[in-house]
Amino acid sequence: AQSVTQLDSQVPVFEEAPVELRCNYSSSVSVYLFWYVQYPNQGLQLLLKYLSGSTLVKGINGFEAEFNKSQTSFHLRKPSVHISDTAEYFCAVRVGAAGNKLTFGGGTRVLVKP
Amino acid sequence: GAVVSQHPSWVICKSGTSVKIECRSLDFQATTMFWYRQFPKQSLMLMATSNEGSKATYEQGVEKDKFLINHASLTLSTLTVTSAHPEDSSFYICSARDRGGRQYEQYFGPGTRLTVT
């Protein structure tokens, strides 16, 4: 069974500074990888996804992530954060094309300070 | 874009009563819908997968008699929490997969906050 680990439960960062959220997964088969953002009392919004091809994927709101198969990682980055990026971020994995379920990491709370 | 709604957005009920939560795909048909539960400051835990016209598949440890799921149409799935207890208080989120869209994509609803007193 696959698992997803988000190494940082909370990341404080100053406005306009860069941020990196770490995500590692464990799976012996091919996976689809996702990053979602959740604002307070809301559902999840897809930031970006890796399915195949280029290991660097760009998403909405200036976020990007890099898939590293050898390190089984999918870290999320943004070069300059805004106050509005304060939210909870979830990494998720879905196993292969036949898989149905998303397995989520524990989440990372990003708090952007002015 | 694909929109999923949930109703109600929040509900308070007394212990021992039942409460129904609706999940609707507004602009697409969803053959598969998923129900998640999220405790405060925690991640989403999949409770069950429902396919239109068939019985839901529950994750290990989820009581199917307590959390009744009905996926009666291609745009509606309901979760009924029966005989609710305070420990059932949580944030319930549904997601749906577009029948005609990319198989890997799930669209999430805004969530329903349930408080059992």
XYZ file of N, CA and C in Angstrom:
693
model
N 0.850 -1.202 0.000
C 0.000 0.000 0.000
C 0.880 1.245 0.000
N 0.373 2.259 -0.663
C 1.172 3.470 -0.739
C 0.957 4.347 0.482
N 1.938 5.186 0.767
C 1.806 6.163 1.839
C 2.443 7.461 1.385
N 2.016 8.532 2.004
C 2.526 9.855 1.652
C 2.951 10.559 2.930
N 4.144 11.097 2.931
C 4.673 11.787 4.103
C 4.989 13.230 3.759
N 4.399 14.116 4.491
C 4.749 15.529 4.376
C 5.557 15.864 5.621
N 6.804 16.191 5.404
C 7.752 16.252 6.499
C 7.527 17.427 7.434
N 6.895 18.465 6.940
C 6.697 19.664 7.759
C 5.206 19.861 8.012
N 4.826 19.918 9.265
C 3.411 20.122 9.568
C 3.039 21.604 9.463
N 4.032 22.469 9.693
C 3.765 23.897 9.620
C 4.998 24.616 9.096
N 4.776 25.553 8.210
C 5.878 26.321 7.636
C 5.531 27.807 7.708
N 6.179 28.534 8.614
C 6.000 29.986 8.615
C 6.962 30.620 7.614
N 6.501 31.611 6.895
C 7.351 32.238 5.874
C 6.927 33.692 5.732
N 7.895 34.550 5.457
C 7.588 35.957 5.268
C 7.115 36.208 3.842
N 6.273 37.199 3.716
C 5.756 37.585 2.413
C 6.897 37.897 1.456
N 6.762 37.441 0.227
C 7.725 37.612 -0.869
C 8.945 36.705 -0.735
N 9.002 35.900 0.296
C 10.090 34.928 0.423
C 9.694 33.650 -0.304
N 10.685 32.817 -0.648
C 10.359 31.527 -1.280
C 9.915 30.510 -0.242
N 9.211 29.509 -0.712
C 8.775 28.436 0.176
C 8.889 27.095 -0.544
N 9.254 26.064 0.212
C 9.281 24.707 -0.323
C 8.563 23.793 0.655
N 7.627 23.027 0.155
C 6.909 22.060 0.969
C 7.318 20.668 0.501
N 7.748 19.860 1.445
C 8.306 18.567 1.088
C 7.262 17.453 1.145
N 7.382 16.555 0.181
C 6.468 15.423 0.092
C 7.242 14.214 -0.399
N 7.147 13.137 0.342
C 7.730 11.867 -0.078
C 6.647 10.807 -0.085
N 6.758 9.886 -1.003
C 5.754 8.840 -1.093
C 6.439 7.487 -1.144
N 5.688 6.470 -0.858
C 6.212 5.114 -0.963
C 5.245 4.319 -1.824
N 5.763 3.815 -2.915
C 4.987 2.963 -3.792
C 5.946 2.236 -4.708
N 5.653 0.996 -4.976
C 6.524 0.206 -5.836
C 6.084 0.231 -7.295
N 4.993 0.903 -7.552
C 4.492 0.972 -8.928
C 4.350 2.433 -9.330
N 3.990 2.620 -10.558
C 3.869 3.984 -11.063
C 2.732 4.713 -10.362
N 2.943 5.998 -10.170
C 1.971 6.786 -9.434
C 1.633 8.074 -10.173
N 0.493 8.581 -9.851
C 0.138 9.939 -10.221
C 0.257 10.778 -8.941
N 0.802 11.961 -9.046
C 1.053 12.785 -7.861
C 0.336 14.119 -7.984
N -0.164 14.583 -6.850
C -0.976 15.798 -6.841
C -0.604 16.666 -5.640
N -0.788 17.939 -5.813
C -0.777 18.888 -4.701
C -2.105 19.642 -4.706
N -2.709 19.691 -3.516
C -3.961 20.423 -3.346
C -3.768 21.505 -2.288
N -4.582 22.553 -2.397
C -4.588 23.599 -1.389
C -5.992 23.660 -0.778
N -6.017 23.880 0.530
C -7.299 24.010 1.232
C -7.286 25.293 2.043
N -8.178 26.186 1.718
C -8.355 27.400 2.493
C -9.322 27.093 3.640
N -9.317 27.881 4.696
C -10.144 27.580 5.874
C -11.601 27.318 5.530
N -12.094 26.221 6.059
C -13.497 25.831 5.913
C -13.924 25.655 4.458
N -12.983 25.258 3.651
C -13.302 25.017 2.245
C -12.825 23.640 1.830
N -13.252 23.218 0.636
C -12.773 21.967 0.080
C -11.377 22.126 -0.496
N -10.988 21.179 -1.296
C -9.642 21.170 -1.856
C -9.638 21.677 -3.289
N -8.601 22.403 -3.597
C -8.413 22.905 -4.954
C -7.113 22.351 -5.501
N -7.148 21.832 -6.709
C -5.949 21.258 -7.303
C -4.968 22.353 -7.693
N -3.736 22.225 -7.215
C -2.672 23.158 -7.588
C -1.935 22.690 -8.837
N -1.566 21.420 -8.823
C -0.841 20.850 -9.951
C -0.808 19.339 -9.822
N -0.359 18.698 -10.898
C -0.323 17.236 -10.921
C 0.822 16.766 -11.799
N 1.349 15.597 -11.445
C 2.324 14.916 -12.291
C 1.717 13.590 -12.731
N 1.676 13.413 -14.037
C 1.173 12.157 -14.583
C 2.288 11.394 -15.279
N 3.027 12.087 -16.124
C 4.151 11.510 -16.857
C 4.868 12.663 -17.543
N 5.972 12.323 -18.204
C 6.662 13.338 -18.976
C 7.615 14.169 -18.143
N 7.653 15.446 -18.406
C 8.575 16.349 -17.726
C 8.402 16.267 -16.220
N 9.525 16.182 -15.529
C 9.465 16.022 -14.078
C 9.173 17.337 -13.358
N 9.297 18.436 -14.052
C 8.974 19.740 -13.457
C 7.595 20.158 -13.963
N 6.688 20.291 -13.040
C 5.327 20.653 -13.420
C 4.972 22.001 -12.824
N 4.270 22.771 -13.607
C 3.845 24.087 -13.150
C 2.345 24.080 -12.921
N 1.958 24.773 -11.870
C 0.542 24.800 -11.542
C 0.010 26.207 -11.462
N -1.097 26.337 -10.759
C -1.729 27.645 -10.638
C -1.071 28.457 -9.531
N -1.329 29.751 -9.552
C -0.862 30.652 -8.495
C 0.657 30.684 -8.344
N 1.389 30.358 -9.399
C 2.834 30.447 -9.369
C 3.552 29.282 -8.718
N 2.843 28.222 -8.377
C 3.454 27.049 -7.771
C 4.032 26.120 -8.828
N 5.052 25.394 -8.429
C 5.616 24.358 -9.270
C 6.109 23.227 -8.375
N 6.257 22.054 -8.969
C 6.737 20.907 -8.200
C 7.613 20.060 -9.098
N 8.530 19.344 -8.461
C 9.435 18.491 -9.213
C 9.322 17.059 -8.744
N 9.093 16.183 -9.684
C 9.011 14.756 -9.402
C 10.409 14.169 -9.474
N 10.814 13.483 -8.411
C 12.106 12.823 -8.368
C 11.873 11.353 -8.046
N 11.969 10.544 -9.086
C 11.634 9.134 -8.916
C 12.621 8.414 -8.001
N 13.894 8.733 -8.145
C 14.902 8.028 -7.349
C 14.756 8.342 -5.864
N 14.300 9.542 -5.545
C 14.108 9.924 -4.157
C 12.647 9.813 -3.730
N 11.816 9.351 -4.614
C 10.362 9.233 -4.373
C 9.834 10.491 -3.697
N 10.136 11.615 -4.338
C 9.699 12.895 -3.771
C 8.945 13.703 -4.806
N 8.161 14.632 -4.286
C 7.386 15.536 -5.145
C 7.223 16.841 -4.367
N 8.294 17.582 -4.247
C 8.310 18.793 -3.440
C 7.670 19.963 -4.187
N 6.953 20.763 -3.440
C 6.234 21.918 -3.996
C 6.996 23.191 -3.678
N 7.081 24.094 -4.634
C 7.831 25.333 -4.421
C 7.083 26.532 -4.987
N 7.373 27.668 -4.368
C 6.917 28.936 -4.933
C 8.005 29.960 -4.637
N 8.469 30.689 -5.626
C 9.606 31.595 -5.430
C 9.290 32.814 -4.576
N 8.028 33.224 -4.540
C 7.678 34.430 -3.788
C 6.220 34.308 -3.334
N 6.017 34.178 -2.039
C 4.659 33.930 -1.550
C 3.936 35.238 -1.222
N 2.620 35.136 -1.246
C 1.767 36.261 -0.875
C 1.001 35.895 0.381
N 0.452 36.902 1.032
C -0.371 36.658 2.208
C -1.488 35.676 1.891
N -2.019 35.783 0.680
C -3.139 34.937 0.275
C -2.769 33.465 0.110
N -1.489 33.163 0.171
C -1.049 31.756 0.085
C -1.154 31.051 1.431
N -1.542 31.773 2.462
C -1.754 31.147 3.769
C -2.886 30.138 3.649
N -2.562 28.878 3.887
C -3.532 27.803 3.686
C -2.898 26.489 4.113
N -3.666 25.413 3.968
C -3.164 24.061 4.202
C -2.904 23.434 2.850
N -1.773 22.756 2.740
C -1.389 22.143 1.476
C -1.261 20.634 1.667
N -1.859 19.895 0.740
C -1.845 18.441 0.831
C -1.219 17.842 -0.423
N -0.328 16.919 -0.170
C 0.246 16.106 -1.230
C -0.564 14.815 -1.298
N -0.804 14.308 -2.498
C -1.596 13.093 -2.627
C -1.039 12.229 -3.745
N -1.250 10.937 -3.622
C -0.772 9.996 -4.622
C -1.903 9.060 -5.022
N -1.929 8.771 -6.301
C -2.859 7.775 -6.796
C -2.030 6.749 -7.545
N -2.279 5.475 -7.268
C -1.448 4.435 -7.848
C -1.941 4.077 -9.233
N -1.127 4.316 -10.232
C -1.340 3.846 -11.593
C -2.679 4.207 -12.189
N -2.896 3.715 -13.372
C -4.130 4.023 -14.088
C -5.299 3.222 -13.559
N -5.001 2.077 -12.964
C -6.091 1.236 -12.488
C -6.554 1.629 -11.106
N -5.768 2.433 -10.429
C -6.127 2.796 -9.062
C -7.250 3.808 -9.026
N -7.996 3.746 -7.965
C -9.132 4.629 -7.807
C -8.873 5.709 -6.772
N -8.162 5.336 -5.740
C -8.154 6.141 -4.544
C -6.956 7.078 -4.485
N -7.215 8.218 -3.888
C -6.150 9.148 -3.557
C -5.740 8.905 -2.111
N -4.454 8.832 -1.874
C -3.936 8.768 -0.512
C -3.269 10.096 -0.204
N -3.685 10.721 0.872
C -3.201 12.056 1.202
C -2.114 12.010 2.260
N -1.212 12.981 2.172
C -0.272 13.210 3.251
C -0.954 13.948 4.378
N -0.210 14.173 5.444
C -0.783 14.772 6.635
C -1.061 16.259 6.525
N -0.545 16.878 5.476
C -0.792 18.304 5.283
C 0.314 19.168 5.861
N 0.506 20.310 5.220
C 1.455 21.321 5.706
C 0.730 22.658 5.758
N 0.744 23.236 6.920
C 0.095 24.536 7.071
C 1.110 25.634 6.795
N 0.834 26.446 5.802
C 1.709 27.565 5.449
C 1.117 28.842 6.022
N 1.922 29.527 6.794
C 1.491 30.800 7.376
C 2.407 31.882 6.848
N 1.865 32.738 6.019
C 2.650 33.816 5.427
C 2.514 35.058 6.295
N 3.664 35.557 6.719
C 3.682 36.728 7.600
C 4.066 37.979 6.818
N 3.472 39.109 7.164
C 3.812 40.344 6.441
C 5.206 40.849 6.820
N -15.515 25.339 -15.355
C -14.884 24.157 -14.833
C -15.841 23.272 -14.086
N -15.368 22.112 -13.690
C -16.188 21.150 -12.975
C -16.448 21.626 -11.546
N -17.717 21.668 -11.192
C -18.095 22.175 -9.880
C -18.857 21.112 -9.110
N -18.460 20.960 -7.856
C -19.135 20.033 -6.950
C -19.667 20.832 -5.765
N -20.926 20.634 -5.459
C -21.517 21.337 -4.325
C -21.885 20.350 -3.227
N -21.948 20.851 -2.012
C -22.383 20.051 -0.890
C -23.438 20.825 -0.116
N -24.392 20.091 0.411
C -25.443 20.716 1.193
C -25.822 19.815 2.353
N -25.900 20.331 3.562
C -25.629 21.721 3.921
C -24.138 21.981 4.072
N -23.771 23.225 4.229
C -22.361 23.547 4.453
C -21.992 23.315 5.915
N -22.972 23.458 6.779
C -22.736 23.097 8.184
C -24.065 22.673 8.796
N -23.966 21.784 9.755
C -25.165 21.279 10.408
C -24.848 20.910 11.848
N -25.785 21.227 12.706
C -25.700 20.844 14.110
C -26.871 19.918 14.393
N -26.586 18.783 14.987
C -27.670 17.865 15.312
C -27.466 17.291 16.710
N -28.539 16.770 17.247
C -28.469 16.190 18.588
C -28.029 14.736 18.507
N -27.365 14.309 19.533
C -26.906 12.940 19.614
C -28.083 11.978 19.467
N -27.895 10.961 18.647
C -28.948 9.971 18.426
C -29.780 10.195 17.182
N -29.689 11.380 16.623
C -30.440 11.667 15.394
C -29.585 11.349 14.174
N -30.237 11.382 13.015
C -29.533 11.119 11.760
C -29.468 12.391 10.928
N -28.444 12.499 10.148
C -28.287 13.687 9.310
C -27.806 13.262 7.928
N -28.370 13.897 6.919
C -28.023 13.562 5.537
C -27.238 14.704 4.903
N -26.166 14.344 4.218
C -25.347 15.322 3.502
C -25.401 14.992 2.013
N -25.637 16.012 1.205
C -25.726 15.809 -0.239
C -24.471 16.296 -0.947
N -24.110 15.578 -1.973
C -22.983 15.956 -2.826
C -23.471 15.925 -4.263
N -23.363 17.045 -4.941
C -23.850 17.151 -6.318
C -22.765 17.621 -7.267
N -22.697 16.973 -8.416
C -21.856 17.483 -9.500
C -22.761 18.379 -10.348
N -22.386 19.647 -10.477
C -23.301 20.619 -11.064
C -23.244 20.687 -12.586
N -22.097 20.436 -13.157
C -21.978 20.620 -14.602
C -21.320 19.426 -15.279
N -21.360 18.287 -14.616
C -20.842 17.078 -15.240
C -21.497 15.864 -14.592
N -21.356 14.732 -15.245
C -21.889 13.492 -14.698
C -20.776 12.722 -14.006
N -21.078 12.279 -12.834
C -20.070 11.615 -12.010
C -20.452 10.164 -11.778
N -19.723 9.264 -12.419
C -19.987 7.847 -12.174
C -19.431 7.412 -10.826
N -18.413 8.103 -10.373
C -17.776 7.747 -9.106
C -17.665 8.976 -8.215
N -18.081 8.791 -6.983
C -17.925 9.851 -5.978
C -17.238 9.269 -4.753
N -16.518 10.116 -4.070
C -15.753 9.702 -2.901
C -16.173 10.544 -1.693
N -16.202 9.896 -0.546
C -16.502 10.605 0.692
C -15.286 10.537 1.612
N -14.893 11.711 2.093
C -13.750 11.828 2.991
C -14.201 12.432 4.313
N -13.403 12.160 5.317
C -13.629 12.750 6.620
C -12.327 13.433 7.038
N -12.461 14.599 7.622
C -11.287 15.350 8.035
C -11.495 15.889 9.439
N -10.639 15.456 10.350
C -10.672 15.993 11.706
C -9.831 17.272 11.746
N -10.086 18.121 12.747
C -9.366 19.398 12.808
C -7.856 19.231 12.708
N -7.273 19.990 11.841
C -5.821 20.033 11.649
C -5.255 18.671 11.237
N -6.056 17.865 10.617
C -5.590 16.571 10.134
C -5.887 16.425 8.648
N -5.406 15.324 8.118
C -5.560 15.097 6.692
C -6.920 14.491 6.380
N -7.167 14.277 5.099
C -8.404 13.656 4.665
C -8.258 12.146 4.709
N -9.280 11.503 5.239
C -9.297 10.057 5.268
C -10.465 9.579 4.423
N -10.178 8.738 3.443
C -11.229 8.223 2.587
C -12.129 7.300 3.393
N -13.435 7.556 3.307
C -14.391 6.707 3.999
C -14.949 5.637 3.056
N -15.323 6.088 1.867
C -15.974 5.156 0.953
C -15.964 5.708 -0.455
N -16.104 4.790 -1.385
C -16.207 5.111 -2.810
C -17.571 4.653 -3.283
N -18.288 5.544 -3.932
C -19.609 5.149 -4.420
C -19.669 5.265 -5.932
N -20.255 4.264 -6.534
C -20.463 4.239 -7.966
C -21.958 4.266 -8.242
N -22.333 5.047 -9.211
C -23.742 5.229 -9.533
C -24.422 3.890 -9.789
N -25.498 3.663 -9.077
C -26.297 2.471 -9.294
C -25.804 1.219 -8.588
N -24.758 1.329 -7.820
C -24.267 0.141 -7.112
C -23.931 0.495 -5.668
N -23.637 -0.542 -4.900
C -23.334 -0.315 -3.485
C -21.973 0.344 -3.333
N -21.867 1.118 -2.273
C -20.601 1.788 -2.005
C -19.573 0.802 -1.475
N -18.326 1.123 -1.708
C -17.212 0.341 -1.169
C -16.609 1.112 -0.021
N -16.642 0.533 1.160
C -16.178 1.223 2.362
C -14.732 0.859 2.670
N -14.022 1.819 3.214
C -12.665 1.569 3.656
C -12.688 0.789 4.965
N -11.596 0.134 5.212
C -11.496 -0.659 6.429
C -11.698 0.221 7.649
N -12.520 -0.243 8.563
C -12.762 0.494 9.799
C -13.933 1.452 9.735
N -14.520 1.636 8.578
C -15.680 2.523 8.445
C -16.948 1.684 8.522
N -17.830 2.050 9.443
C -19.049 1.269 9.634
C -20.075 1.612 8.553
N -20.367 0.665 7.711
C -21.280 0.941 6.604
C -22.720 1.132 7.079
N -23.067 0.552 8.226
C -24.427 0.735 8.733
C -24.604 2.083 9.414
N -23.501 2.686 9.751
C -23.569 3.987 10.395
C -23.483 5.116 9.361
N -22.675 4.903 8.370
C -22.485 5.905 7.321
C -23.081 5.344 6.022
N -24.336 5.666 5.803
C -25.050 5.141 4.650
C -24.804 6.027 3.440
N -24.368 5.397 2.362
C -24.086 6.148 1.146
C -24.997 5.668 0.032
N -25.602 6.631 -0.640
C -26.489 6.333 -1.764
C -26.084 7.190 -2.957
N -25.794 6.529 -4.051
C -25.400 7.243 -5.281
C -26.458 6.951 -6.329
N -27.586 7.611 -6.165
C -28.774 7.259 -6.934
C -28.770 7.771 -8.362
N -27.995 8.787 -8.637
C -27.966 9.325 -9.992
C -26.550 9.743 -10.333
N -26.348 10.139 -11.572
C -25.013 10.512 -12.025
C -24.579 11.874 -11.514
N -25.464 12.559 -10.800
C -25.098 13.876 -10.286
C -25.296 14.015 -8.784
N -25.700 12.969 -8.113
C -26.012 13.087 -6.690
C -25.580 11.864 -5.914
N -24.853 12.118 -4.836
C -24.543 11.092 -3.858
C -24.873 11.663 -2.487
N -25.400 10.818 -1.609
C -25.720 11.281 -0.262
C -25.030 10.422 0.778
N -24.641 11.073 1.851
C -24.052 10.399 3.010
C -24.977 10.661 4.183
N -25.489 9.606 4.787
C -26.337 9.748 5.965
C -25.603 9.204 7.170
N -25.417 10.057 8.142
C -24.815 9.635 9.406
C -25.954 9.250 10.333
N -26.058 7.983 10.637
C -27.180 7.498 11.439
C -26.796 7.446 12.918
N -27.785 7.725 13.740
C -27.580 7.707 15.183
C -26.266 8.403 15.545
N -26.204 9.650 15.191
C -24.956 10.401 15.336
C -24.542 10.549 16.795
N -23.258 10.516 17.027
C -22.669 10.738 18.343
C -21.665 11.872 18.258
N -21.314 12.471 19.377
C -20.349 13.581 19.339
C -19.040 13.241 18.629
N -18.612 11.996 18.707
C -17.357 11.628 18.031
C -17.478 11.611 16.510
N -18.718 11.712 16.002
C -18.916 11.805 14.557
C -18.739 13.243 14.064
N -18.609 14.167 14.997
C -18.388 15.565 14.605
C -17.105 15.658 13.797
N -17.213 16.252 12.638
C -16.066 16.282 11.729
C -16.418 17.130 10.516
N -15.449 17.263 9.644
C -15.641 17.945 8.358
C -15.713 16.851 7.305
N -16.824 16.785 6.588
C -17.014 15.746 5.592
C -16.904 16.377 4.202
N -16.060 15.799 3.383
C -15.806 16.336 2.048
C -16.072 15.255 1.011
N -16.759 15.613 -0.044
C -16.958 14.664 -1.137
C -16.152 15.108 -2.350
N -15.875 14.173 -3.202
C -15.252 14.500 -4.481
C -15.914 13.646 -5.551
N -15.778 14.072 -6.776
C -16.432 13.367 -7.876
C -15.511 13.284 -9.071
N -15.649 12.202 -9.784
C -14.869 12.026 -10.999
C -15.797 12.229 -12.193
N -15.346 13.020 -13.140
C -16.120 13.336 -14.332
C -16.199 12.121 -15.249
N -17.403 11.700 -15.543
C -17.609 10.538 -16.399
C -16.943 10.727 -17.763
N -17.000 11.929 -18.259
C -16.467 12.180 -19.589
C -15.099 12.823 -19.587
N -14.513 12.934 -18.406
C -13.248 13.650 -18.298
C -12.072 12.740 -18.048
N -11.023 13.347 -17.535
C -9.803 12.613 -17.281
C -9.999 11.726 -16.055
N -9.589 10.485 -16.195
C -9.859 9.525 -15.130
C -9.081 9.818 -13.858
N -8.002 10.543 -13.984
C -7.199 10.765 -12.794
C -7.707 11.918 -11.946
N -8.628 12.702 -12.491
C -8.992 13.948 -11.822
C -10.214 13.773 -10.936
N -10.107 14.299 -9.720
C -11.242 14.358 -8.814
C -11.523 15.821 -8.510
N -12.793 16.159 -8.460
C -13.206 17.517 -8.137
C -13.866 17.491 -6.763
N -13.400 18.387 -5.901
C -13.816 18.345 -4.507
C -14.919 19.356 -4.214
N -15.823 18.945 -3.348
C -16.835 19.858 -2.857
C -16.264 20.729 -1.754
N -17.049 21.712 -1.301
C -16.565 22.662 -0.292
C -16.593 22.111 1.122
N -17.190 20.933 1.309
C -17.213 20.339 2.639
C -18.455 20.667 3.444
N -18.752 19.802 4.390
C -19.860 19.979 5.331
C -19.335 19.766 6.736
N -19.545 20.775 7.555
C -19.097 20.630 8.937
C -20.248 20.130 9.789
N -20.059 18.977 10.381
C -21.082 18.363 11.237
C -20.670 18.485 12.696
N -21.573 19.020 13.489
C -21.367 19.088 14.937
C -22.507 18.350 15.607
N -22.158 17.363 16.403
C -23.156 16.578 17.123
C -23.090 16.947 18.595
N -24.208 17.408 19.131
C -24.210 17.861 20.534
C -24.830 16.817 21.454
